[in-house]
mmCIF file of C-alpha atoms in Angstrom:
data_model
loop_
_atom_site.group_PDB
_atom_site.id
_atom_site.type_symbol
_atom_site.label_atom_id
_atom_site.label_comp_id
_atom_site.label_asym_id
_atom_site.label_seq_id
_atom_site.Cartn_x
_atom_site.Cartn_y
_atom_site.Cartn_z
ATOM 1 C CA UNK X 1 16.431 -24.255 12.479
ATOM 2 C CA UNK X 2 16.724 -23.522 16.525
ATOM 3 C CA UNK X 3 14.388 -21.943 18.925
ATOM 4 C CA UNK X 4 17.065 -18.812 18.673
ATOM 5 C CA UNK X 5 16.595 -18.437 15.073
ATOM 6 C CA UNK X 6 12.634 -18.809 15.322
ATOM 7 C CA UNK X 7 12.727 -16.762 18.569
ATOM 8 C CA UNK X 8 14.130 -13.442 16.466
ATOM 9 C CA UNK X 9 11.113 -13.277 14.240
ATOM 10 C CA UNK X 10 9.018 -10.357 16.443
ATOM 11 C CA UNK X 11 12.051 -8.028 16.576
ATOM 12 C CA UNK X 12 12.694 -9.169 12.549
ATOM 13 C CA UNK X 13 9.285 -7.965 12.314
ATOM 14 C CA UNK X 14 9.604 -4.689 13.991
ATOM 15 C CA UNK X 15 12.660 -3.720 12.591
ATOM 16 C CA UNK X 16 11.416 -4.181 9.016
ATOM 17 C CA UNK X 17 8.409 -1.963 10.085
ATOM 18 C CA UNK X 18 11.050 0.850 11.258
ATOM 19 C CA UNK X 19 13.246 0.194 8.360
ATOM 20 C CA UNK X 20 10.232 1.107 6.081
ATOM 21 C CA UNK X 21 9.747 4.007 7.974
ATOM 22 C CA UNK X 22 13.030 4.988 7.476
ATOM 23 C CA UNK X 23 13.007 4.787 3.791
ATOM 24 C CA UNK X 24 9.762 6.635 3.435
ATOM 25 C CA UNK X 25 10.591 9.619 5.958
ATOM 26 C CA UNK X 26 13.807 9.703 3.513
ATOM 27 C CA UNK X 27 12.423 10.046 0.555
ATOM 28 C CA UNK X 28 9.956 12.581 1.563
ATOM 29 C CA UNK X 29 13.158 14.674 3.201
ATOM 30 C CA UNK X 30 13.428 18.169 2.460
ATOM 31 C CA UNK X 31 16.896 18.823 0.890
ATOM 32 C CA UNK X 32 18.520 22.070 1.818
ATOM 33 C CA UNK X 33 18.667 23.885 -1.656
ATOM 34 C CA UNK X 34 21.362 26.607 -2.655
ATOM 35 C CA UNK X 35 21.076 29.564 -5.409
ATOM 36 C CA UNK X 36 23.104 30.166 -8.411
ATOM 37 C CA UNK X 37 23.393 31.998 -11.673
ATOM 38 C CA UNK X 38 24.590 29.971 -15.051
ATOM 39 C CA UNK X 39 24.793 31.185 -18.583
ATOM 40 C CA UNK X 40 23.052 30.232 -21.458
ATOM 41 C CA UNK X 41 22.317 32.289 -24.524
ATOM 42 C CA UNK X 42 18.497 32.033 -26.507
ATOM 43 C CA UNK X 43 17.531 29.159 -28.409
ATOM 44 C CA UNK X 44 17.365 31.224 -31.582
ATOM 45 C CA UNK X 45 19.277 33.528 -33.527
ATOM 46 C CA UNK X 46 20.863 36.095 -32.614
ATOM 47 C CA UNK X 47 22.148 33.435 -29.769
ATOM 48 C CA UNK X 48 22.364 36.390 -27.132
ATOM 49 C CA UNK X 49 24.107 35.481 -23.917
ATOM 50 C CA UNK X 50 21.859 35.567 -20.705
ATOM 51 C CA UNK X 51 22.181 34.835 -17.340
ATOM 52 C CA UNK X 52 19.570 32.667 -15.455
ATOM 53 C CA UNK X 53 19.109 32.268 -11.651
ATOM 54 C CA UNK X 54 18.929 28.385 -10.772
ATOM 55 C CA UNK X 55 17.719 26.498 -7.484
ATOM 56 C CA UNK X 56 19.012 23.021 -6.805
ATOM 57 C CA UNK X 57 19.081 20.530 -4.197
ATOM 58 C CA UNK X 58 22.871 20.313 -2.114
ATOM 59 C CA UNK X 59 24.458 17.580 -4.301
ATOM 60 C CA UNK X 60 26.347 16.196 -1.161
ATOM 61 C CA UNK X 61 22.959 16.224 0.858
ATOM 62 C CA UNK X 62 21.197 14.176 -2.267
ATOM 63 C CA UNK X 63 23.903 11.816 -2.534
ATOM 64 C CA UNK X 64 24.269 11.183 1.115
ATOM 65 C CA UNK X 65 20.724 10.330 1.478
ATOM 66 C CA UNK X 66 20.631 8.301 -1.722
ATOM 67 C CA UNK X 67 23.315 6.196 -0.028
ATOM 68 C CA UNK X 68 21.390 6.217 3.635
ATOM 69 C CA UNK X 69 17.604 4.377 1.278
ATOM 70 C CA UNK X 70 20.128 2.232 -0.427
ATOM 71 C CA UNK X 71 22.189 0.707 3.014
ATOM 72 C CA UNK X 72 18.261 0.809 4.318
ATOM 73 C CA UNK X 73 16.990 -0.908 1.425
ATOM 74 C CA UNK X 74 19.603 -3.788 1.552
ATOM 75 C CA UNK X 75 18.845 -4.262 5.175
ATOM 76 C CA UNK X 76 15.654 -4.167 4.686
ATOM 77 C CA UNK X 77 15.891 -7.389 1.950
ATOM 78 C CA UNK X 78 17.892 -9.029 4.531
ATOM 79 C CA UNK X 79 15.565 -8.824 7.103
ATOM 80 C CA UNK X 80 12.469 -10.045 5.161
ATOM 81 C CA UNK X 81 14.810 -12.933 3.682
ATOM 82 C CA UNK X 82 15.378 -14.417 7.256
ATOM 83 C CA UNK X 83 11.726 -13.382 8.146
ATOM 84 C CA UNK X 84 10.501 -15.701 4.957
ATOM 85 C CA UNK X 85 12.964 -18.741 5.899
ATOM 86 C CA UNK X 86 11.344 -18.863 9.199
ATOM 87 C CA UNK X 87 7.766 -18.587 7.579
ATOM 88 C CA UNK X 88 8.411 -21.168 5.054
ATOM 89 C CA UNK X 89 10.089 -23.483 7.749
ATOM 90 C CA UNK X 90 6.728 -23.066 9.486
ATOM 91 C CA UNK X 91 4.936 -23.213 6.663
ATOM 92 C CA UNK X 92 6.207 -27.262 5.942
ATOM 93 C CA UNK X 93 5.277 -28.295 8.876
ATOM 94 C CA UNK X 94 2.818 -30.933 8.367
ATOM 95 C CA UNK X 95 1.323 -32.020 11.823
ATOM 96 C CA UNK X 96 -1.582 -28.823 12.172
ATOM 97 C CA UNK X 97 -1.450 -29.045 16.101
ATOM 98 C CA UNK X 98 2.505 -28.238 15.809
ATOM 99 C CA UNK X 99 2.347 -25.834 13.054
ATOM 100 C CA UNK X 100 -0.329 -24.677 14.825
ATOM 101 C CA UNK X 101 2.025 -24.027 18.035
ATOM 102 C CA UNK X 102 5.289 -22.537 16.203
ATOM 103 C CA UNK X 103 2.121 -19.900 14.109
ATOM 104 C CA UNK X 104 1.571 -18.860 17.966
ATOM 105 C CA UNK X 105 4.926 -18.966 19.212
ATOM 106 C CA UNK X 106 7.301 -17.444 17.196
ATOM 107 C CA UNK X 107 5.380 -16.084 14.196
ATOM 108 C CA UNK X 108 2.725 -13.662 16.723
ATOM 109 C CA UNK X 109 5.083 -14.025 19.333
ATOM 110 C CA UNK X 110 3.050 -15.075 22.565
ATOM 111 C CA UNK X 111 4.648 -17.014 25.226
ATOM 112 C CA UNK X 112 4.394 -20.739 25.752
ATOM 113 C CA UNK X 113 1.849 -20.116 28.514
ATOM 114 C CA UNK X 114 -0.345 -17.904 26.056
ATOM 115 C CA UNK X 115 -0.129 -20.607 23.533
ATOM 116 C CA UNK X 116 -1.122 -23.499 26.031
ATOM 117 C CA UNK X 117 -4.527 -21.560 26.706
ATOM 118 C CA UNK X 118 -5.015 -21.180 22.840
ATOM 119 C CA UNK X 119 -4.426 -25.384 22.195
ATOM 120 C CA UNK X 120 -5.250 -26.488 25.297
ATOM 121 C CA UNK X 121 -2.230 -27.248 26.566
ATOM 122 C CA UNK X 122 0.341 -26.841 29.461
ATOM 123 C CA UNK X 123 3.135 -24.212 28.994
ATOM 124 C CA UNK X 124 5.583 -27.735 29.865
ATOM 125 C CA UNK X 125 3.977 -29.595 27.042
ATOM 126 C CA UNK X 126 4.606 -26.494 24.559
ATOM 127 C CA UNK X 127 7.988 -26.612 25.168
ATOM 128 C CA UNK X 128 8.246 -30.080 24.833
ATOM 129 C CA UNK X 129 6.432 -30.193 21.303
ATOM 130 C CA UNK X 130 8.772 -27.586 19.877
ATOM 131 C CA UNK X 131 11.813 -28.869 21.263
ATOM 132 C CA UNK X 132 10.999 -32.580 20.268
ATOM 133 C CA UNK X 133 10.016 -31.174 16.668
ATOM 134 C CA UNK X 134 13.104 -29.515 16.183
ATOM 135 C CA UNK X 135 15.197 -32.148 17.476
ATOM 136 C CA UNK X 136 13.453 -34.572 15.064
ATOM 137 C CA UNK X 137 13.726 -32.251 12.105
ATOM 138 C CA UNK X 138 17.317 -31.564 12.890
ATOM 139 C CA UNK X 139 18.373 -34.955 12.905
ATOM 140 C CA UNK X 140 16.549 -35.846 9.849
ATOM 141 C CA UNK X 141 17.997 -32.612 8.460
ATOM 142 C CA UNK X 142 21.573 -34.545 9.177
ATOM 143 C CA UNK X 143 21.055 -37.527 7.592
ATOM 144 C CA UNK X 144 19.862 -35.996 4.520
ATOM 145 C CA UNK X 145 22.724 -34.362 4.410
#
């Protein structure tokens, strides 16, 4: 994991929130409908021919915004797939104070000065922390590979 990867986790965020917007403002779309005639004849005998007027829904209109929830859907499971490796990557980490930092960091997305007044530290030593953690957990990462 690199600060790049964790860094993208507020616009993940965001664009998952638009993405459900998305979804929802296209499923509650109105559908331009068109007017028709069809034959049928009664259910019964004599089995009389009759015409009935129908309404429907553009079939090219449905199917394109079918397609438009399902590409939004999909990129919406993408998104919230890379938002839950980051969470679960900050989820194992076991020292509080440094889980603690990465929660603030990349996960509410405050800068390293707004973190350093929440712990008590310096913006320089949140830096430090986070790039020291990742450099340990990528080089054990390595050699477990």
């Amino acid at each position: 994991m690199t600060k790049q990867e964790l860094a993208k986790y507020p616009a993940l965020k965001r664009r998952a929130e638009k993405l459900k917007e998305d979804i929802y403002e296209l499923q509650t779309k109105d559908i331009d409908s068109v007017s028709g005639k069809v034959k049928g004849s009664m259910r019964e005998h004599p089995y009389t021919e009759r015409r009935f007027s129908v309404q429907m829904e553009v079939p090219e209109e449905v199917e394109k915004v079918r397609r438009q929830i399902a590409s939004k859907r999909q990129e919406l499971e993408d998104t919230e797939r890379e938002m839950q490796w980051i969470e679960e990557f900050i989820d194992n980490i076991e020292d509080i104070h440094i889980k603690t930092i990465f929660e603030y960091s990349f996960l509410d997305g405050l800068t390293q000065r707004e973190v350093g007044e929440k712990v008590g530290l310096d913006r320089s030593r949140i830096s430090r922390k986070i790039d020291n953690y990742l450099k340990t957990h990528t080089k054990h990462k390595k050699s477990v590979l």
